[in-house]
Short mmCIF file of C-alpha atoms in Angstrom, two decimals:
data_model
loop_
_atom_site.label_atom_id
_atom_site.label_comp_id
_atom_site.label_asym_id
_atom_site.label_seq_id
_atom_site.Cartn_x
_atom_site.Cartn_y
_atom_site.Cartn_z
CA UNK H 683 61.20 90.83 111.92
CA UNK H 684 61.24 94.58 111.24
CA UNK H 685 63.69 96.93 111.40
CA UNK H 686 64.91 100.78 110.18
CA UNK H 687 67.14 99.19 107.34
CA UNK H 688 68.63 96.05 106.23
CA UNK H 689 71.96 95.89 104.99
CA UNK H 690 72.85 93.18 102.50
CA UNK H 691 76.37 92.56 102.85
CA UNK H 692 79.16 92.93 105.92
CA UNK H 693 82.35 93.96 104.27
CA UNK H 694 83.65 97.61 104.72
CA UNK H 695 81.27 99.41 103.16
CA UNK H 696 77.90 97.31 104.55
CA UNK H 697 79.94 97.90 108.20
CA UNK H 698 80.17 101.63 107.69
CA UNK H 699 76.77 102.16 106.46
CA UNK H 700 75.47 99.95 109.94
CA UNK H 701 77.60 101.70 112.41
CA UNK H 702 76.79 104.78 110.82
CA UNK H 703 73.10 104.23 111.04
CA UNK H 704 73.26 102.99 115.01
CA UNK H 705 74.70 106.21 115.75
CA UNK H 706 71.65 107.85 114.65
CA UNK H 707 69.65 105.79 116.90
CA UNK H 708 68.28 103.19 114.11
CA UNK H 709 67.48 99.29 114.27
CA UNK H 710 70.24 97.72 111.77
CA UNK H 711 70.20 94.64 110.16
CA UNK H 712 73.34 93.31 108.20
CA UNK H 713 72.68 89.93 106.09
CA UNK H 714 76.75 88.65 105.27
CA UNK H 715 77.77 85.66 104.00
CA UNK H 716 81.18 86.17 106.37
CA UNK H 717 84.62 86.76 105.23
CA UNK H 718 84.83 90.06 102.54
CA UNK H 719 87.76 91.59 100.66
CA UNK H 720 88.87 93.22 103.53
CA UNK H 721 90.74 90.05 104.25
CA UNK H 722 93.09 91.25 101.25
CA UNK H 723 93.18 94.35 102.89
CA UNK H 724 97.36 96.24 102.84
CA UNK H 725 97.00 97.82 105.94
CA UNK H 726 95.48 101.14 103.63
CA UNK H 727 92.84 103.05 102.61
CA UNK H 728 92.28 104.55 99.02
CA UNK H 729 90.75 107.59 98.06
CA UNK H 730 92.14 107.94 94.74
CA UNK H 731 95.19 106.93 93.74
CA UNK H 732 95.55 107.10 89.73
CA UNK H 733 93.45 109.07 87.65
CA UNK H 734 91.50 107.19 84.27
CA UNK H 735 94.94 108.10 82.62
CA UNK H 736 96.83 106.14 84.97
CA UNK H 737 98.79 109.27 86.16
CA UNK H 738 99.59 108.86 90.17
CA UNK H 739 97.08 111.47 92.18
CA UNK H 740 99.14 113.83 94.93
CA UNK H 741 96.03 115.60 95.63
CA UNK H 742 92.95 113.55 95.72
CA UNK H 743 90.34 115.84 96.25
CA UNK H 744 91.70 117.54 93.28
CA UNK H 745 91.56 114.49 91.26
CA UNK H 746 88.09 113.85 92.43
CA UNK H 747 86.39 116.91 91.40
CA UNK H 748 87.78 116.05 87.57
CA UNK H 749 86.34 113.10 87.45
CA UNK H 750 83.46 112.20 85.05
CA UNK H 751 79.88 112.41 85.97
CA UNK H 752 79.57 108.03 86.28
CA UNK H 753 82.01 107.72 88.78
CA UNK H 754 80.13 106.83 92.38
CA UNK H 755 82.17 109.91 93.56
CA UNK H 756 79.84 112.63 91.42
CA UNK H 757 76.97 110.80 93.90
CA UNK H 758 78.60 111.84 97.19
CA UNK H 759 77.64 115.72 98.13
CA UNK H 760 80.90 116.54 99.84
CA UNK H 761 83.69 114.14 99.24
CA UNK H 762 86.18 115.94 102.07
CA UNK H 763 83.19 115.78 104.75
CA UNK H 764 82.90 112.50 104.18
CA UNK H 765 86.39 111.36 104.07
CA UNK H 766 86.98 113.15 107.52
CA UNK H 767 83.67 111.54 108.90
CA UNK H 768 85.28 108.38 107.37
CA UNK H 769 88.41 108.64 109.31
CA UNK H 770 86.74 109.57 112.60
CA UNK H 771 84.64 106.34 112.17
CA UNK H 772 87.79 104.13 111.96
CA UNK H 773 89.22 105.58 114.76
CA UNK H 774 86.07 105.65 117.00
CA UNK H 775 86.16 101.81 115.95
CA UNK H 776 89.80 101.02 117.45
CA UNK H 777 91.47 101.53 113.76
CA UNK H 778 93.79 104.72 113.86
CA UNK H 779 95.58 105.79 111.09
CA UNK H 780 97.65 108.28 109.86
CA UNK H 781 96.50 110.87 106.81
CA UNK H 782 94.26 113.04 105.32
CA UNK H 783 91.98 113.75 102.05
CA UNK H 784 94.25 116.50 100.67
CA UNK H 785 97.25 114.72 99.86
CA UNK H 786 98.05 111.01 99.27
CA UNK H 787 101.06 109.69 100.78
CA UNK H 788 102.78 106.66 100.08
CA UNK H 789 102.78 102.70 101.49
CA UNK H 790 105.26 99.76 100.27
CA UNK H 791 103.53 96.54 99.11
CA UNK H 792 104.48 92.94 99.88
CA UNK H 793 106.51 93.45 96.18
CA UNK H 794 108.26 96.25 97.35
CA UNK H 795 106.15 98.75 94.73
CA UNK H 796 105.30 102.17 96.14
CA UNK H 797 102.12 102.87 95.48
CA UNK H 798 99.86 106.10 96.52
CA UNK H 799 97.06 105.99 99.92
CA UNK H 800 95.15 108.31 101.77
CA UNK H 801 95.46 106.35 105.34
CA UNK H 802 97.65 104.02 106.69
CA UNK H 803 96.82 102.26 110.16
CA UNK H 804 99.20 103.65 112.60
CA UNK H 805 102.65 101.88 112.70
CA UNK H 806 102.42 100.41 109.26
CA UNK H 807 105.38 101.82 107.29
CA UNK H 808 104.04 104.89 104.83
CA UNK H 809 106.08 107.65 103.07
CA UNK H 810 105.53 110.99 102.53
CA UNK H 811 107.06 110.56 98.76
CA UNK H 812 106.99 108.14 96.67
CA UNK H 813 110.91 108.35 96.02
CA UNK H 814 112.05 109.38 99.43
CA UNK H 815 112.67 107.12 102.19
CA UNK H 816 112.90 108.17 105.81
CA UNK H 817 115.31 105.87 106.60
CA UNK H 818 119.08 105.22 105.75
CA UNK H 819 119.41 101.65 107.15
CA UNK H 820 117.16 99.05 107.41
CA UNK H 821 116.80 95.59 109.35
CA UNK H 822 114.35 93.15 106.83
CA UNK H 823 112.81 90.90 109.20
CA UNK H 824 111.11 87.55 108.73
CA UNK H 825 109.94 84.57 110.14
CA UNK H 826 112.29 81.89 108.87
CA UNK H 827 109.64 79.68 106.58
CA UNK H 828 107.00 82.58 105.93
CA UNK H 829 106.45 82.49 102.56
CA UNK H 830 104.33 85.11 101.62
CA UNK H 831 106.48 87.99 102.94
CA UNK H 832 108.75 88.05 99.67
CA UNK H 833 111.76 89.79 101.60
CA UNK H 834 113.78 89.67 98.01
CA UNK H 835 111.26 92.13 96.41
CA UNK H 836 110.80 94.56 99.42
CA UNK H 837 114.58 94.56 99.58
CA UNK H 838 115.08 95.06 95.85
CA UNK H 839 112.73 98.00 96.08
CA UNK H 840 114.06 99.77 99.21
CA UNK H 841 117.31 99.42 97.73
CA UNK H 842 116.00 101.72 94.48
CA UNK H 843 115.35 104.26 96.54
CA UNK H 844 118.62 104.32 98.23
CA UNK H 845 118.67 102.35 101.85
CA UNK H 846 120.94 100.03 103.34
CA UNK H 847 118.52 96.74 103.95
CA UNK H 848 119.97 93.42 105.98
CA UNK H 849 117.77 90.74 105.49
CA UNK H 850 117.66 88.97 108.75
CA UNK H 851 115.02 85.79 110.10
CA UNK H 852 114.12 84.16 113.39
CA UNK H 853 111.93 82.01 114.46
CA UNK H 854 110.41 80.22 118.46
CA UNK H 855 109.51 76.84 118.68
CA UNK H 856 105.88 77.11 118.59
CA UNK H 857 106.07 79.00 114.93
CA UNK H 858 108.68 76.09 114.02
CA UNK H 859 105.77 73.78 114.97
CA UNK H 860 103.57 75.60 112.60
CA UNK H 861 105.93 75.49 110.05
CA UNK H 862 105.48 71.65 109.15
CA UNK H 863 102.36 72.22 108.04
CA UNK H 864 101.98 74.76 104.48
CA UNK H 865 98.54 75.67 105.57
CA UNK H 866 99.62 77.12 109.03
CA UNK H 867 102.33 78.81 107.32
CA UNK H 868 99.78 81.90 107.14
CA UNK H 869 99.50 85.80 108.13
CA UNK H 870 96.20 84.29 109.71
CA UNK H 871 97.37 81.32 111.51
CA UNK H 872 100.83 82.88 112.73
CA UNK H 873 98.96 85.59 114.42
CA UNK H 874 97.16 82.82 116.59
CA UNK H 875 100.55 81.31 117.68
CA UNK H 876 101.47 84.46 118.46
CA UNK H 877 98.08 85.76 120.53
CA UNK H 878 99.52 86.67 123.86
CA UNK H 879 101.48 88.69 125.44
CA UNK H 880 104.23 86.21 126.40
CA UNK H 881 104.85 85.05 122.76
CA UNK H 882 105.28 88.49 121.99
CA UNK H 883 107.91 89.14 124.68
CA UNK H 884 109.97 85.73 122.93
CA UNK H 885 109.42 86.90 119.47
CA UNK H 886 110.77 90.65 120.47
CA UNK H 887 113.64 88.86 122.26
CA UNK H 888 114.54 86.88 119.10
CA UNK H 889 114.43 90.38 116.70
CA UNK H 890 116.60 92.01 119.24
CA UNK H 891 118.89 89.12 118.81
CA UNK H 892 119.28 89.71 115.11
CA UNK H 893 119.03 93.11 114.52
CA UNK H 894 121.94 93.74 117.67
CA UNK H 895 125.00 95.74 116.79
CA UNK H 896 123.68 96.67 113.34
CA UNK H 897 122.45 100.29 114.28
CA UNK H 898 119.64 100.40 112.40
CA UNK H 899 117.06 102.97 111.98
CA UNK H 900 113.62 100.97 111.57
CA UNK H 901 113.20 97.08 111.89
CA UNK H 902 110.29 96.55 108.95
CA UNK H 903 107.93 92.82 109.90
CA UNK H 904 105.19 91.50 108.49
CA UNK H 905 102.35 92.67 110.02
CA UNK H 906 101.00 89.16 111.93
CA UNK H 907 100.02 90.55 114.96
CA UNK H 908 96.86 91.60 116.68
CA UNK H 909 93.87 89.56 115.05
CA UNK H 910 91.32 91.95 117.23
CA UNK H 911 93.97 94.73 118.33
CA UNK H 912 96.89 96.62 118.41
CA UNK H 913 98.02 96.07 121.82
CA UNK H 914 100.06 93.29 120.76
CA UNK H 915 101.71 94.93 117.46
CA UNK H 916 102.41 98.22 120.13
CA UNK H 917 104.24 95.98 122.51
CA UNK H 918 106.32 94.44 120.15
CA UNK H 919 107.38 98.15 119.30
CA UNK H 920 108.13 98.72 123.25
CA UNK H 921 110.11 95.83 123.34
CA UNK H 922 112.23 95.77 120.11
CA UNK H 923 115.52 97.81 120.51
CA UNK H 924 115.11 100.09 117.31
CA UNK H 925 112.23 101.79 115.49
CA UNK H 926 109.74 99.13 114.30
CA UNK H 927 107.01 99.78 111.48
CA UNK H 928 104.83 96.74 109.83
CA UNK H 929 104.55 96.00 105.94
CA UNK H 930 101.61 94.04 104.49
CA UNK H 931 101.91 90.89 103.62
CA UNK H 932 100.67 89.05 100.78
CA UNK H 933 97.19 87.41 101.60
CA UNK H 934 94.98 86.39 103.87
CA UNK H 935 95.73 89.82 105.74
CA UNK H 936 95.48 90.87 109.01
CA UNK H 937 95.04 94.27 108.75
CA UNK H 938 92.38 93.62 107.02
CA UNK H 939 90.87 91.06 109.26
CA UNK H 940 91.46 93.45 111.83
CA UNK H 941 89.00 96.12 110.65
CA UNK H 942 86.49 93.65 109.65
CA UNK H 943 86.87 92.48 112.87
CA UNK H 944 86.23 95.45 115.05
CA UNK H 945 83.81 96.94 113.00
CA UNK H 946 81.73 93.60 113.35
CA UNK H 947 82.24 93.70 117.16
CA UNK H 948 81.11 97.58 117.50
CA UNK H 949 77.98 96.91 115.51
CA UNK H 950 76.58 94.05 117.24
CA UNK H 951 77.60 95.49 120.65
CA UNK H 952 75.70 98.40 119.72
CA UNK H 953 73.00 96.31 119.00
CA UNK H 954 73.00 95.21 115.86
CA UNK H 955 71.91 92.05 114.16
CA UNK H 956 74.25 90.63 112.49
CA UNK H 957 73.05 87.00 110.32
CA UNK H 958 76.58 85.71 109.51
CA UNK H 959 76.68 82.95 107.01
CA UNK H 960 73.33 84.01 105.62
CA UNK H 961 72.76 85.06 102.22
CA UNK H 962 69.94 87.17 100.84
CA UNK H 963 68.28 85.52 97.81
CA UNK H 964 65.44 87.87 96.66
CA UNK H 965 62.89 90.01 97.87
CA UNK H 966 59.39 91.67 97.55
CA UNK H 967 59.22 94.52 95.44
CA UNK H 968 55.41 96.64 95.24
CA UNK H 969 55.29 100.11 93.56
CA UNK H 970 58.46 101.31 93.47
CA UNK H 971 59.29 100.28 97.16
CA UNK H 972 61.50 97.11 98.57
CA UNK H 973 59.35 95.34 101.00
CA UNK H 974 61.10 92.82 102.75
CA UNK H 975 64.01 90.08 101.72
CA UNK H 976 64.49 86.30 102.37
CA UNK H 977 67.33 84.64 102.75
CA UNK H 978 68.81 81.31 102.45
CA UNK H 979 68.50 80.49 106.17
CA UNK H 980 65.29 82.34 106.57
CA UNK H 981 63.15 80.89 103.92
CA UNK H 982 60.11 81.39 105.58
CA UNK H 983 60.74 84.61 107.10
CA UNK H 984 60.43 87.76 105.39
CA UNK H 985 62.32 90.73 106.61
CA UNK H 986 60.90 93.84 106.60
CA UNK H 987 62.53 97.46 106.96
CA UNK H 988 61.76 101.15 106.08
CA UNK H 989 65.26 100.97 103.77
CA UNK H 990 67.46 98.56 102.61
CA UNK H 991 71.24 98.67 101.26
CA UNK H 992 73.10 97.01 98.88
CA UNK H 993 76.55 96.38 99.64
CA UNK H 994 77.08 92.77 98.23
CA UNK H 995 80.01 93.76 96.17
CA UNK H 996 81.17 92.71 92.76
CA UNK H 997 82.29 89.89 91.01
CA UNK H 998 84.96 88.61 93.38
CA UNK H 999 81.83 89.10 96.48
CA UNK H 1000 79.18 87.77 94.41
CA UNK H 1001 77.18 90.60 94.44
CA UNK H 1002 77.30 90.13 90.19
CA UNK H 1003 77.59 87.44 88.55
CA UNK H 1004 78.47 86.76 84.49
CA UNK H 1005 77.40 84.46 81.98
CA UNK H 1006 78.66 83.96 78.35
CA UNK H 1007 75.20 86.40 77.44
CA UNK H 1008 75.19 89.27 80.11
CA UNK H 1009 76.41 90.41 83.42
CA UNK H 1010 72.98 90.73 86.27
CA UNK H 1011 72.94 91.67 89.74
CA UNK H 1012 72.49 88.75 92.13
CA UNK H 1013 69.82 89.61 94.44
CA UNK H 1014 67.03 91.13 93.33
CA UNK H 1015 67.95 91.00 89.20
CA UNK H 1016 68.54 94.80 89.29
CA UNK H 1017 69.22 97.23 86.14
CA UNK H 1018 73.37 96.75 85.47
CA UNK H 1019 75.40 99.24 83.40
CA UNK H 1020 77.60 97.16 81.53
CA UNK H 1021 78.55 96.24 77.86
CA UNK H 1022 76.23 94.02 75.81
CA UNK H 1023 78.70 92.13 73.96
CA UNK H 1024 80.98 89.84 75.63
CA UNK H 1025 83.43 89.51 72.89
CA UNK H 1026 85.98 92.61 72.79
CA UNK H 1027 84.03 94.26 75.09
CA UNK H 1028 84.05 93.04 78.69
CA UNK H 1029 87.93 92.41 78.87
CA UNK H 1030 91.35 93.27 76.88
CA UNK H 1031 94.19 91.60 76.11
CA UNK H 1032 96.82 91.84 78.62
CA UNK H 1033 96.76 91.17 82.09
CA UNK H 1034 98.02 94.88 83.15
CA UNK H 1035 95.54 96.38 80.99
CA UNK H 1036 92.54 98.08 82.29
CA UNK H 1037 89.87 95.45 81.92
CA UNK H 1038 86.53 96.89 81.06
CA UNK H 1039 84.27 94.38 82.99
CA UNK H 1040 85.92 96.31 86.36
CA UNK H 1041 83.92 98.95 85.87
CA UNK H 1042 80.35 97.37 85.42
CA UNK H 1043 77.89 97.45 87.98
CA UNK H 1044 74.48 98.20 89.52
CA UNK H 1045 72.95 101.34 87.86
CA UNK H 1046 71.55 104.14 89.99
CA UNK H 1047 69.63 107.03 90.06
CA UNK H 1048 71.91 110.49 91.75
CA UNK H 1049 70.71 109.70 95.45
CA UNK H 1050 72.09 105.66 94.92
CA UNK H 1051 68.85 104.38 94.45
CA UNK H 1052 69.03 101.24 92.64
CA UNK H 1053 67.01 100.47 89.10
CA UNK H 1054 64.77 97.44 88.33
CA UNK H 1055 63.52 97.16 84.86
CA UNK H 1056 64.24 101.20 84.59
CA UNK H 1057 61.74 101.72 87.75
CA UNK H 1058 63.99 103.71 90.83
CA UNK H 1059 63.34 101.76 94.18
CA UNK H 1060 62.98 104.34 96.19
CA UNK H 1061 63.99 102.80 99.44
CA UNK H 1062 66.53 100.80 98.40
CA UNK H 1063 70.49 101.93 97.79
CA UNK H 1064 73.21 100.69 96.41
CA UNK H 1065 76.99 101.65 97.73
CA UNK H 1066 80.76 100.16 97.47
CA UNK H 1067 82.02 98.14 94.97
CA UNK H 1068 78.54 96.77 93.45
CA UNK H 1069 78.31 100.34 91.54
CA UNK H 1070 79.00 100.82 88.31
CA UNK H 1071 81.47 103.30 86.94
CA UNK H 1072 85.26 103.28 88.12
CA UNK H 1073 87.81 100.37 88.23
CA UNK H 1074 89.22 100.51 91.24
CA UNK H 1075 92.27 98.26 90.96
CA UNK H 1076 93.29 100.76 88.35
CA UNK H 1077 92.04 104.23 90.00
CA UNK H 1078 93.03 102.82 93.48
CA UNK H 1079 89.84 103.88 94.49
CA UNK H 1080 87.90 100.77 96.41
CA UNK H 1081 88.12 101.41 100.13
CA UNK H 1082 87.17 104.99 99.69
CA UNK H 1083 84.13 104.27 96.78
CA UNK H 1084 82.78 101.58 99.62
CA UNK H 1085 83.49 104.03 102.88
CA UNK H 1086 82.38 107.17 101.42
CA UNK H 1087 79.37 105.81 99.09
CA UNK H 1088 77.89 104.03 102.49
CA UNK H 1089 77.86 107.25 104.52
CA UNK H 1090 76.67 109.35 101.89
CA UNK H 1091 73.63 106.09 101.44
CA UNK H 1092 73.16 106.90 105.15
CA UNK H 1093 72.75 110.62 104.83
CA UNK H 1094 70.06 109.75 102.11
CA UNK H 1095 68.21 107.54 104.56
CA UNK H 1096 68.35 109.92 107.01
CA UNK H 1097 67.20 113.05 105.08
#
């Protein structure tokens, strides 16, 4: 089989760099093993949300321009272009959100910290300041047995910043059902029970029952609606007799599952192949140029394209991998900027402290061509959080590394 380019790897950034490529008219291949990090997704994007100090951005591009020259940011040729062409792509996708590359703004997490984001799917709570809320009184609300909506820590933190919060729970039968089983007791699985439109219209009618009387100015939920849309989350909202905005929950997330989700759907009904539950295992490399790949399912087949992307991720993705000797690059046993001595080295003492292994990764040439043994690979690129160079837990920095890295990858292609 032969295509334009092969993309190894179907989480955000492998998804941007395929629809991006079908748009200009080219055969795309993605190679995923299925679920990605997006399925700990907050409902956010990041650009950049701390700088390597740890000092909270306000003005990202800003930021981004200071930044040294091994960040994967130095690699993209116009960080605001792409961040605009990144937003335009979520929204042409079915995922609308609120916010722009010049400023951050701010979301709540499930422990009721405010941290910084540049976009926020619309009608998930978001501030414009970190210390500001734009409400006075506020109506907590939470399925009675959902655990991982820890209403005592959002509370807690709402209350620092000044609002009135009730905590208030309900529950329907069919989520009751759910309930006597831990396992159902998830974002996931509640947002099957709750698939349809008439569920929707009982668990709106069992809010309005507990938030009645209390004149309050938003209703905040967990965000356990809409699997594949927003329909459902926007008739809840029509339905509900206040203001209601959505919080992230702790995961697996729905949000997050959401974009994955519609992304996935866009690219194969634009034509895309899409080998889910496959995973790429090596390939044939001849002067400087990726020939083809195999996979696990296709052992006998080799596939061929023009270009290929990495997008396989780090650690947590298995797009590297760690011994007690050396970190390496799972695929194709590409060049890897990280530190040669485990001990001391790869990780500090100190769970909140920056840990050094974060920001190894595939090494690359300016253009994201990946290295083998020193050698470029001129038809092969790597983007998202496989590259070397930032730690984006710290920087809060990985959606927009893996969205803007992949279209800038594209551009290359394309050029």
């Amino acid at each position: 089989m032969k295509f334009d380019t092969i993309i190894i790897g179907g989480g955000l950034s492998g998804l941007t760099a395929g629809l991006a490529l079908q748009k200009a008219g080219k055969r795309v291949a993605i190679v995923s093993m299925g679920q990605s990090t997006l399925h700990f997704n907050s409902g956010t994007f990041d650009l950049l949300g701390y700088d390597a100090q740890g000092a909270t951005v306000s003005h990202p591009l800003e930021a981004i321009a200071k930044l040294d020259a091994n960040h994967p940011y130095s690699k993209c040729e116009n960080v605001e272009a792409l961040a605009d062409e990144a937003k335009a792509l979520l929204a042409e996708m079915g995922v609308r959100t609120t916010g722009d590359a010049k400023a951050n703004h701010y979301r709540i997490t499930p422990m009721g910290a405010v941290k910084p984001a540049w976009l926020t799917i619309e009608d998930y709570a978001s501030l414009a300041e970190a210390d500001k809320l734009p409400w006075k009184k506020v109506a907590l609300v939470n399925i009675i047995g959902y655990l991982d909506f820890p209403t005592k820590f959002i509370a807690a933190g709402l209350r620092k910043l000044g609002a009135e919060v009730d905590v208030k729970g309900f529950t329907i039968p069919e989520l009751e059902a759910a309930r006597k089983s831990p396992t159902e007791m998830r974002a996931s699985n509640i947002a099957k029970v709750l698939g349809n439109a008439d569920m929707v219209k009982r668990m709106a009618a069992a809010v309005n029952e507990q938030i009645q009387g209390g004149n309050y100015d938003v209703a905040l939920l967990p965000a356990v609606l809409g699997i594949a849309d927003a329909t459902l989350s926007q008739q809840l909202k029509d339905e509900v007799k206040c203001d209601v905005q959505f919080l992230a929950t702790l995961p697996p997330s729905v949000p997050g599952v959401r974009v994955q989700t519609l992304l996935r759907k866009r690219f194969i009904a634009g034509g895309g192949v899409h080998l889910t539950g496959d995973k790429a295992i090596g390939g044939v490399i001849e002067g400087g140029t990726l020939k083809c790949i195999n996979t696990q399912s296709l052992t006998d087949t080799c596939l061929k394209a023009d270009n290929f992307i990495l997008a396989s991720g780090s650690f947590v993705s298995g797009g590297l991998n760690s011994n007690y000797d050396e970190v390496t690059e799972t695929v194709f046993g590409l060049d890897v900027n990280a530190a040669e001595g485990r001990h001391g080295q790869w990780t500090k003492y100190g769970v909140y402290e920056a840990q050094p292994y974060m920001e190894f990764g595939v090494a690359t040439d300016e253009k994201l061509h990946v290295k083998k043994d020193g050698k470029v690979i001129n038809n092969c690129y790597a983007v998202g959080s496989v590259l070397s160079g930032h730690n984006r837990v710290k920087m809060a920095d990985g959606t927009g590394v893996s969205m803007l890295t992949a279209l800038q990858a594209v551009k290359n292609i394309l050029k």
